[in-house]
Amino acid sequence: MLCEKAMELVRELHRAAEGRLPAFNEDGLRQVLEEMKALYEQNQSDVNEAKSGGRSDLIPTIRFRHCSLLRNQRCALAYLYDRLLRIRALRWEYGSVLPSALRFHMSAEEMEWFNHYKKSLATYMRSLGGEEGLDITQDMKPPKSLYIEVRCLQDYGEFDVDDGTSVLLKKNSQHFLPRWKCEQLIRQGVLEHVLS
Amino acid sequence: MTMNCVACWQGICREGSSFGICLMVFSRLDRILRRKIVAVQCRFNHIISRGSKLELPLWLAKGLFDNKRRILSVELPKIYQEGWRTVFSADANVVDLHKMGPHFYGFGSQLLHFDSPENADISQSLLQTFIGRFRRIMDSSQNAYNEDTSALVARLDEMERGLFQTGQKGLNDFQCWEKGQASQITASNLVQNYKKRKFTDMED
């Protein structure tokens, strides 16, 4: 059946849990594009034949192929677009440096897009709040205090606190640290925010 | 090959940029299935004789349809016909809309594209059915906290399930706030999902 491959791409993304980014299905996309190319060429020749040879009975077939082309295009675009939305969310959810396993799931173009997006966001953030800029990816939840209690979930190593001292983040150790320093580590799963 | 991007883009972004919704459009379209079409003079890869009935995908039927019915005409699926419409108007709540085709409303809306003389009745039926069922969905989604909701959603179609989930999210967010957890920073979804799969390769 036509457009099956394109539907498969869409289904594959739909099945992936909220926010997860499966590996880029380069093969699948290539097959969709090949199918589109074949349909296009068949239609081109049929259109020429219909025009010159007066074969109007070819028109339904031409329309059928055209519908399939549009369908393939729509599925492919939706696949690519949705992946971009998920990648964009990663910048906000996780931070500007993605784990390497995730990076392997992205195509070269997607990686490039991510870098562009990071840059745009950084430029925008620098333009806010006077000279220093404003990190709007912080304080995603309304903060109640400047310092928070955190517990270490993994061994992380030395961690510099602003006033020159540093703490050793060892698994299961607990610390009282400035919120703005920890937020990213909490989101990345290194620390856990402990509510007293 | 030039792409007719504008129309396609509008199709994709129609209801907002959430792919969940766009995908609903897709997978809804995927539920073509129960559609019978009378083909009038059409030739695909092999000749299909005039008057034959086929099942076609919705997207294909939509693409081939025109007002003069030169290629095909569409037969309405049973659940959108008079008989079932009467059932819905009697009591919309008892019907298992998930079994009726998981995208009852979406598919029904798309059916209006085919210029049936019953269009006005179909759209009324869709609307009234939704209105009849909505109250119960809203109530149950706002009152089921931390419990197994499978029985509540079993007979809902996909759109209704989406509404139910939205309601649940609102409820959970509110409860979280009430417990004073709204300011607690949590790990990103990505991390939580990967943790479940024992994903260990996470370097900064």
CSV table of C-alpha atoms in Angstrom, one decimal:
chain,number,residue,atom,x,y,z
A,1,MET,CA,0.0,0.0,0.0
A,2,LEU,CA,1.3,3.4,-0.8
A,3,CYS,CA,2.5,5.7,1.9
A,4,GLU,CA,2.9,2.9,4.3
A,5,LYS,CA,6.5,3.8,5.0
A,6,ALA,CA,5.5,7.4,5.8
A,7,MET,CA,2.8,6.2,8.1
A,8,GLU,CA,5.3,4.0,9.8
A,9,LEU,CA,7.5,7.0,10.6
A,10,VAL,CA,4.6,8.8,12.1
A,11,ARG,CA,3.6,5.9,14.2
A,12,GLU,CA,7.1,5.3,15.4
A,13,LEU,CA,7.2,8.8,16.8
A,14,HIS,CA,3.7,8.6,18.2
A,15,ARG,CA,4.6,5.4,20.1
A,16,ALA,CA,7.6,7.0,21.7
A,17,ALA,CA,6.7,8.3,25.2
A,18,GLU,CA,6.2,11.9,25.9
A,19,GLY,CA,9.4,13.9,25.1
A,20,ARG,CA,11.5,10.9,24.2
A,21,LEU,CA,13.6,11.2,21.0
A,22,PRO,CA,14.1,7.9,19.2
A,23,ALA,CA,16.9,7.5,16.8
A,24,PHE,CA,16.6,9.4,13.5
A,25,ASN,CA,15.1,7.0,11.0
A,26,GLU,CA,17.3,7.9,8.1
A,27,ASP,CA,16.5,4.8,6.2
A,28,GLY,CA,12.7,5.2,6.6
A,29,LEU,CA,12.9,8.8,5.4
A,30,ARG,CA,15.0,7.9,2.4
A,31,GLN,CA,12.4,5.3,1.4
A,32,VAL,CA,9.6,7.8,1.6
A,33,LEU,CA,11.6,10.3,-0.5
A,34,GLU,CA,12.3,7.5,-3.1
A,35,GLU,CA,8.6,6.6,-3.2
A,36,MET,CA,7.8,10.3,-3.8
A,37,LYS,CA,10.4,10.6,-6.6
A,38,ALA,CA,8.9,7.5,-8.3
A,39,LEU,CA,5.4,8.8,-8.1
A,40,TYR,CA,6.4,12.2,-9.3
A,41,GLU,CA,8.2,10.8,-12.3
A,42,GLN,CA,5.3,8.6,-13.2
A,43,ASN,CA,3.0,11.5,-13.0
A,44,GLN,CA,5.2,13.7,-15.1
A,45,SER,CA,5.1,11.2,-17.9
A,46,ASP,CA,1.4,10.6,-17.6
A,47,VAL,CA,0.7,14.3,-17.6
A,48,ASN,CA,2.7,14.7,-20.8
A,49,GLU,CA,0.8,11.8,-22.3
A,50,ALA,CA,-2.5,13.2,-21.2
A,51,LYS,CA,-1.7,16.6,-22.7
A,52,SER,CA,-0.3,15.5,-26.0
A,53,GLY,CA,-2.1,12.3,-26.6
A,54,GLY,CA,-5.4,13.6,-25.2
A,55,ARG,CA,-5.7,10.7,-22.8
A,56,SER,CA,-8.0,12.2,-20.2
A,57,ASP,CA,-8.6,8.7,-18.7
A,58,LEU,CA,-5.2,9.0,-17.1
A,59,ILE,CA,-6.4,11.9,-15.0
A,60,PRO,CA,-7.8,9.9,-12.1
A,61,THR,CA,-4.5,8.0,-11.8
A,62,ILE,CA,-2.6,11.2,-11.9
A,63,ARG,CA,-4.8,12.6,-9.1
A,64,PHE,CA,-4.3,9.4,-7.1
A,65,ARG,CA,-0.5,9.7,-7.3
A,66,HIS,CA,-0.8,13.4,-6.5
A,67,CYS,CA,-2.7,12.6,-3.3
A,68,SER,CA,-0.1,10.0,-2.4
A,69,LEU,CA,2.6,12.6,-2.9
A,70,LEU,CA,0.9,15.1,-0.7
A,71,ARG,CA,0.3,12.4,1.9
A,72,ASN,CA,3.9,11.4,1.9
A,73,GLN,CA,5.0,15.0,2.1
A,74,ARG,CA,2.7,15.7,5.0
A,75,CYS,CA,3.8,12.6,7.0
A,76,ALA,CA,7.5,13.3,6.4
A,77,LEU,CA,7.1,16.9,7.4
A,78,ALA,CA,5.2,16.0,10.5
A,79,TYR,CA,7.9,13.5,11.5
A,80,LEU,CA,10.7,16.0,11.1
A,81,TYR,CA,8.7,18.9,12.7
A,82,ASP,CA,7.7,16.9,15.7
A,83,ARG,CA,11.3,15.8,16.3
A,84,LEU,CA,12.4,19.4,16.2
A,85,LEU,CA,9.8,20.2,18.8
A,86,ARG,CA,11.1,17.5,21.0
A,87,ILE,CA,14.7,18.6,20.5
A,88,ARG,CA,13.7,22.2,21.3
A,89,ALA,CA,12.1,21.0,24.5
A,90,LEU,CA,15.4,19.3,25.4
A,91,ARG,CA,17.1,22.6,25.7
A,92,TRP,CA,14.6,23.8,28.2
A,93,GLU,CA,14.2,20.6,30.1
A,94,TYR,CA,17.7,19.3,30.2
A,95,GLY,CA,20.2,22.1,29.4
A,96,SER,CA,22.5,23.2,26.6
A,97,VAL,CA,24.7,20.1,26.7
A,98,LEU,CA,23.0,16.9,25.8
A,99,PRO,CA,24.2,13.5,26.7
A,100,SER,CA,26.1,11.7,24.0
A,101,ALA,CA,23.6,8.9,23.6
A,102,LEU,CA,21.0,11.5,22.8
A,103,ARG,CA,23.2,13.2,20.3
A,104,PHE,CA,23.6,9.9,18.4
A,105,HIS,CA,19.8,9.9,18.0
A,106,MET,CA,19.9,13.1,16.2
A,107,SER,CA,20.8,13.7,12.5
A,108,ALA,CA,23.5,16.1,11.6
A,109,GLU,CA,20.9,18.7,10.5
A,110,GLU,CA,19.0,18.3,13.7
A,111,MET,CA,22.2,18.9,15.7
A,112,GLU,CA,22.9,22.0,13.6
A,113,TRP,CA,19.3,23.2,14.3
A,114,PHE,CA,19.8,22.6,18.0
A,115,ASN,CA,23.0,24.7,18.0
A,116,HIS,CA,21.3,27.5,16.2
A,117,TYR,CA,18.4,27.4,18.6
A,118,LYS,CA,20.8,27.5,21.6
A,119,LYS,CA,22.5,30.5,20.1
A,120,SER,CA,19.3,32.3,19.4
A,121,LEU,CA,18.1,31.7,22.9
A,122,ALA,CA,21.4,32.8,24.4
A,123,THR,CA,21.4,36.0,22.4
A,124,TYR,CA,17.9,36.7,23.5
A,125,MET,CA,18.7,36.0,27.1
A,126,ARG,CA,21.7,38.3,27.0
A,127,SER,CA,19.5,41.1,25.7
A,128,LEU,CA,17.2,41.0,28.7
A,129,GLY,CA,17.7,42.4,32.2
A,130,GLY,CA,20.3,45.0,31.6
A,131,GLU,CA,24.0,44.2,31.4
A,132,GLU,CA,24.1,40.7,32.7
A,133,GLY,CA,21.3,39.3,30.8
A,134,LEU,CA,18.7,37.0,32.4
A,135,ASP,CA,18.6,33.2,32.4
A,136,ILE,CA,15.0,32.5,31.7
A,137,THR,CA,15.6,28.7,31.7
A,138,GLN,CA,16.0,29.0,35.4
A,139,ASP,CA,13.3,29.2,38.1
A,140,MET,CA,10.9,27.3,36.0
A,141,LYS,CA,9.0,26.6,39.2
A,142,PRO,CA,8.3,29.5,41.6
A,143,PRO,CA,11.2,29.6,44.1
A,144,LYS,CA,10.4,29.7,47.8
A,145,SER,CA,14.0,30.4,49.0
A,146,LEU,CA,17.4,31.3,47.9
A,147,TYR,CA,19.0,28.2,49.3
A,148,ILE,CA,17.7,24.6,49.0
A,149,GLU,CA,18.5,21.2,50.5
A,150,VAL,CA,19.7,18.7,47.9
A,151,ARG,CA,20.7,15.1,48.0
A,152,CYS,CA,23.2,13.6,45.6
A,153,LEU,CA,22.0,10.8,43.5
A,154,GLN,CA,25.2,10.1,41.7
A,155,ASP,CA,28.9,10.7,42.2
A,156,TYR,CA,29.6,14.0,40.5
A,157,GLY,CA,32.8,15.3,42.0
A,158,GLU,CA,33.9,18.7,43.0
A,159,PHE,CA,31.3,21.4,42.6
A,160,ASP,CA,32.2,25.1,43.0
A,161,VAL,CA,30.0,27.3,45.0
A,162,ASP,CA,30.1,31.0,44.2
A,163,ASP,CA,31.9,32.3,47.3
A,164,GLY,CA,35.1,30.3,46.4
A,165,THR,CA,34.4,27.2,48.4
A,166,SER,CA,33.5,23.9,46.8
A,167,VAL,CA,31.6,20.9,47.9
A,168,LEU,CA,32.2,17.2,47.0
A,169,LEU,CA,29.1,15.7,45.5
A,170,LYS,CA,29.2,12.1,46.5
A,171,LYS,CA,26.3,9.8,46.2
A,172,ASN,CA,23.8,10.1,49.0
A,173,SER,CA,25.5,13.2,50.5
A,174,GLN,CA,23.2,16.1,51.4
A,175,HIS,CA,24.0,19.8,51.0
A,176,PHE,CA,22.5,23.2,51.5
A,177,LEU,CA,23.2,25.1,48.3
A,178,PRO,CA,22.1,28.1,46.3
A,179,ARG,CA,19.1,27.3,44.3
A,180,TRP,CA,20.4,28.8,41.1
A,181,LYS,CA,23.5,26.7,41.1
A,182,CYS,CA,21.7,23.4,41.6
A,183,GLU,CA,18.7,23.8,39.3
A,184,GLN,CA,20.3,22.4,36.3
A,185,LEU,CA,21.9,19.5,38.1
A,186,ILE,CA,18.5,18.6,39.6
A,187,ARG,CA,16.9,18.6,36.2
A,188,GLN,CA,19.7,16.4,34.9
A,189,GLY,CA,19.1,13.9,37.7
A,190,VAL,CA,22.4,14.4,39.5
A,191,LEU,CA,20.8,16.0,42.5
A,192,GLU,CA,17.5,15.6,44.2
A,193,HIS,CA,15.6,18.6,45.7
A,194,VAL,CA,14.7,17.6,49.2
A,195,LEU,CA,11.7,19.4,50.8
A,196,SER,CA,12.0,19.9,54.5
B,1,MET,CA,10.5,19.0,-6.8
B,2,THR,CA,8.8,22.0,-5.4
B,3,MET,CA,6.9,21.4,-2.3
B,4,ASN,CA,3.5,23.0,-1.7
B,5,CYS,CA,4.7,23.8,1.8
B,6,VAL,CA,2.1,26.4,2.8
B,7,ALA,CA,-0.9,24.2,2.5
B,8,CYS,CA,0.9,21.3,4.0
B,9,TRP,CA,2.2,23.5,6.9
B,10,GLN,CA,-1.2,24.8,7.5
B,11,GLY,CA,-2.5,21.3,7.6
B,12,ILE,CA,0.1,20.4,10.1
B,13,CYS,CA,0.0,23.4,12.3
B,14,ARG,CA,-3.7,23.9,12.1
B,15,GLU,CA,-4.7,23.4,15.7
B,16,GLY,CA,-1.5,24.6,17.2
B,17,SER,CA,2.1,23.4,17.2
B,18,SER,CA,1.6,20.5,19.5
B,19,PHE,CA,2.3,17.4,17.5
B,20,GLY,CA,0.0,15.5,19.7
B,21,ILE,CA,-2.8,17.2,18.1
B,22,CYS,CA,-1.4,17.1,14.6
B,23,LEU,CA,-0.7,13.5,15.1
B,24,MET,CA,-4.3,13.0,16.2
B,25,VAL,CA,-5.1,14.4,12.8
B,26,PHE,CA,-2.8,11.9,11.2
B,27,SER,CA,-3.7,8.8,13.1
B,28,ARG,CA,-7.3,9.8,12.8
B,29,LEU,CA,-6.8,9.9,9.1
B,30,ASP,CA,-5.2,6.5,9.4
B,31,ARG,CA,-8.5,5.2,10.7
B,32,ILE,CA,-9.8,5.2,7.2
B,33,LEU,CA,-11.0,1.7,7.3
B,34,ARG,CA,-14.7,1.6,7.5
B,35,ARG,CA,-15.3,3.6,4.4
B,36,LYS,CA,-17.1,2.3,1.4
B,37,ILE,CA,-16.8,4.1,-1.8
B,38,VAL,CA,-18.6,3.7,-5.1
B,39,ALA,CA,-16.0,4.2,-7.7
B,40,VAL,CA,-17.1,5.9,-10.9
B,41,GLN,CA,-14.8,5.3,-13.7
B,42,CYS,CA,-11.4,5.2,-12.1
B,43,ARG,CA,-8.3,3.6,-13.1
B,44,PHE,CA,-5.5,2.9,-10.6
B,45,ASN,CA,-2.7,0.5,-11.4
B,46,HIS,CA,-5.4,-1.9,-12.7
B,47,ILE,CA,-8.7,-1.1,-14.0
B,48,ILE,CA,-11.4,-0.9,-11.4
B,49,SER,CA,-14.8,-1.1,-13.0
B,50,ARG,CA,-17.5,1.5,-12.6
B,51,GLY,CA,-19.8,1.0,-9.7
B,52,SER,CA,-17.4,-1.2,-7.7
B,53,LYS,CA,-17.1,-0.6,-3.9
B,54,LEU,CA,-13.8,-0.1,-2.2
B,55,GLU,CA,-12.4,0.8,1.1
B,56,LEU,CA,-10.1,3.7,0.7
B,57,PRO,CA,-8.1,5.7,3.2
B,58,LEU,CA,-9.7,9.0,4.2
B,59,TRP,CA,-6.9,11.1,2.8
B,60,LEU,CA,-7.2,9.3,-0.5
B,61,ALA,CA,-11.0,9.6,-0.7
B,62,LYS,CA,-10.7,13.3,0.2
B,63,GLY,CA,-8.2,13.9,-2.5
B,64,LEU,CA,-10.1,12.1,-5.2
B,65,PHE,CA,-13.5,13.5,-4.3
B,66,ASP,CA,-15.0,16.4,-6.1
B,67,ASN,CA,-18.4,18.0,-6.3
B,68,LYS,CA,-19.3,16.4,-9.6
B,69,ARG,CA,-18.4,12.9,-8.3
B,70,ARG,CA,-16.4,12.2,-11.4
B,71,ILE,CA,-14.2,9.7,-9.7
B,72,LEU,CA,-15.9,8.4,-6.6
B,73,SER,CA,-18.7,9.0,-4.2
B,74,VAL,CA,-18.7,8.1,-0.6
B,75,GLU,CA,-21.0,6.0,1.5
B,76,LEU,CA,-21.4,7.0,5.1
B,77,PRO,CA,-20.3,4.6,7.7
B,78,LYS,CA,-23.2,3.2,9.7
B,79,ILE,CA,-22.5,5.0,13.0
B,80,TYR,CA,-23.0,8.3,11.3
B,81,GLN,CA,-26.3,7.3,9.7
B,82,GLU,CA,-29.8,7.9,10.9
B,83,GLY,CA,-30.1,4.7,12.9
B,84,TRP,CA,-27.2,5.3,15.1
B,85,ARG,CA,-27.8,9.0,15.3
B,86,THR,CA,-31.1,8.2,17.0
B,87,VAL,CA,-29.3,6.0,19.5
B,88,PHE,CA,-27.0,8.8,20.3
B,89,SER,CA,-29.8,11.3,20.8
B,90,ALA,CA,-31.5,8.9,23.2
B,91,ASP,CA,-28.6,8.6,25.5
B,92,ALA,CA,-25.1,9.5,24.4
B,93,ASN,CA,-23.5,8.3,27.6
B,94,VAL,CA,-24.0,4.6,27.2
B,95,VAL,CA,-22.3,4.3,23.8
B,96,ASP,CA,-18.8,2.8,23.6
B,97,LEU,CA,-17.3,5.4,21.3
B,98,HIS,CA,-13.9,3.7,21.5
B,99,LYS,CA,-15.3,0.7,19.8
B,100,MET,CA,-17.2,2.8,17.3
B,101,GLY,CA,-13.9,3.8,15.8
B,102,PRO,CA,-11.5,5.4,18.2
B,103,HIS,CA,-11.7,8.8,16.4
B,104,PHE,CA,-15.4,9.2,16.4
B,105,TYR,CA,-15.6,13.0,16.4
B,106,GLY,CA,-12.5,13.6,14.2
B,107,PHE,CA,-13.5,11.2,11.6
B,108,GLY,CA,-17.1,12.4,11.7
B,109,SER,CA,-15.9,15.9,11.1
B,110,GLN,CA,-13.9,14.9,8.2
B,111,LEU,CA,-16.8,13.1,6.7
B,112,LEU,CA,-18.6,16.4,6.3
B,113,HIS,CA,-16.2,17.0,3.5
B,114,PHE,CA,-18.1,14.7,1.2
B,115,ASP,CA,-21.2,16.8,0.7
B,116,SER,CA,-23.7,14.3,1.9
B,117,PRO,CA,-27.3,15.6,2.1
B,118,GLU,CA,-27.2,14.4,5.8
B,119,ASN,CA,-24.3,16.7,6.7
B,120,ALA,CA,-26.4,19.1,8.8
B,121,ASP,CA,-27.8,16.1,10.8
B,122,ILE,CA,-24.4,14.5,11.2
B,123,SER,CA,-22.8,17.7,12.5
B,124,GLN,CA,-25.7,18.2,14.9
B,125,SER,CA,-25.4,14.6,16.1
B,126,LEU,CA,-21.7,15.0,16.7
B,127,LEU,CA,-22.2,18.1,18.6
B,128,GLN,CA,-25.0,16.9,20.7
B,129,THR,CA,-23.3,13.6,21.5
B,130,PHE,CA,-20.3,15.5,22.7
B,131,ILE,CA,-22.3,17.8,24.8
B,132,GLY,CA,-24.2,14.9,26.3
B,133,ARG,CA,-21.0,13.1,27.3
B,134,PHE,CA,-18.8,16.0,28.3
B,135,ARG,CA,-20.2,16.5,31.8
B,136,ARG,CA,-19.4,13.0,32.9
B,137,ILE,CA,-15.9,13.1,31.4
B,138,MET,CA,-15.2,16.4,33.2
B,139,ASP,CA,-16.5,15.2,36.5
B,140,SER,CA,-14.7,11.9,36.5
B,141,SER,CA,-11.4,13.5,35.4
B,142,GLN,CA,-11.6,16.0,38.2
B,143,ASN,CA,-12.4,13.5,40.9
B,144,ALA,CA,-10.3,10.5,40.1
B,145,TYR,CA,-7.1,11.1,42.0
B,146,ASN,CA,-4.3,8.5,42.2
B,147,GLU,CA,-6.5,5.7,41.1
B,148,ASP,CA,-6.9,3.3,38.2
B,149,THR,CA,-8.9,5.2,35.6
B,150,SER,CA,-9.0,2.5,32.9
B,151,ALA,CA,-12.7,1.8,33.5
B,152,LEU,CA,-13.5,5.5,33.2
B,153,VAL,CA,-11.8,5.9,29.8
B,154,ALA,CA,-12.6,2.6,28.3
B,155,ARG,CA,-15.6,3.8,26.3
B,156,LEU,CA,-14.2,7.2,25.4
B,157,ASP,CA,-13.0,8.1,21.9
B,158,GLU,CA,-9.5,9.5,21.5
B,159,MET,CA,-10.5,13.1,21.6
B,160,GLU,CA,-12.4,12.5,24.8
B,161,ARG,CA,-9.5,10.6,26.3
B,162,GLY,CA,-7.3,13.6,25.6
B,163,LEU,CA,-9.7,15.8,27.4
B,164,PHE,CA,-9.8,13.4,30.3
B,165,GLN,CA,-6.0,13.4,30.5
B,166,THR,CA,-6.0,17.2,30.5
B,167,GLY,CA,-8.4,17.2,33.3
B,168,GLN,CA,-6.3,14.7,35.3
B,169,LYS,CA,-3.2,16.8,34.7
B,170,GLY,CA,-5.0,19.9,36.1
B,171,LEU,CA,-6.1,17.9,39.1
B,172,ASN,CA,-2.6,16.5,39.8
B,173,ASP,CA,-1.0,19.9,39.4
B,174,PHE,CA,-3.5,21.4,41.9
B,175,GLN,CA,-2.9,18.6,44.4
B,176,CYS,CA,0.8,19.1,44.0
B,177,TRP,CA,0.4,22.7,44.7
B,178,GLU,CA,-1.8,22.1,47.7
B,179,LYS,CA,0.8,19.8,49.2
B,180,GLY,CA,3.4,22.5,48.8
B,181,GLN,CA,5.3,20.7,46.2
B,182,ALA,CA,4.8,23.2,43.5
B,183,SER,CA,8.2,24.8,44.1
B,184,GLN,CA,10.1,21.5,44.2
B,185,ILE,CA,12.5,21.3,41.3
B,186,THR,CA,12.2,17.9,39.6
B,187,ALA,CA,14.3,16.0,37.1
B,188,SER,CA,13.3,16.5,33.5
B,189,ASN,CA,11.1,13.9,31.8
B,190,LEU,CA,14.0,12.8,29.7
B,191,VAL,CA,15.9,11.8,32.8
B,192,GLN,CA,13.0,10.1,34.4
B,193,ASN,CA,12.2,8.2,31.2
B,194,TYR,CA,15.8,7.1,30.7
B,195,LYS,CA,16.2,6.1,34.3
B,196,LYS,CA,13.4,3.7,33.9
B,197,ARG,CA,15.3,2.1,31.1
B,198,LYS,CA,18.5,2.0,33.2
B,199,PHE,CA,20.2,4.5,31.0
B,200,THR,CA,23.6,5.1,32.5
B,201,ASP,CA,25.6,7.0,29.9
B,202,MET,CA,24.9,10.5,31.0
B,203,GLU,CA,27.9,12.8,31.1
B,204,ASP,CA,27.8,16.5,31.5
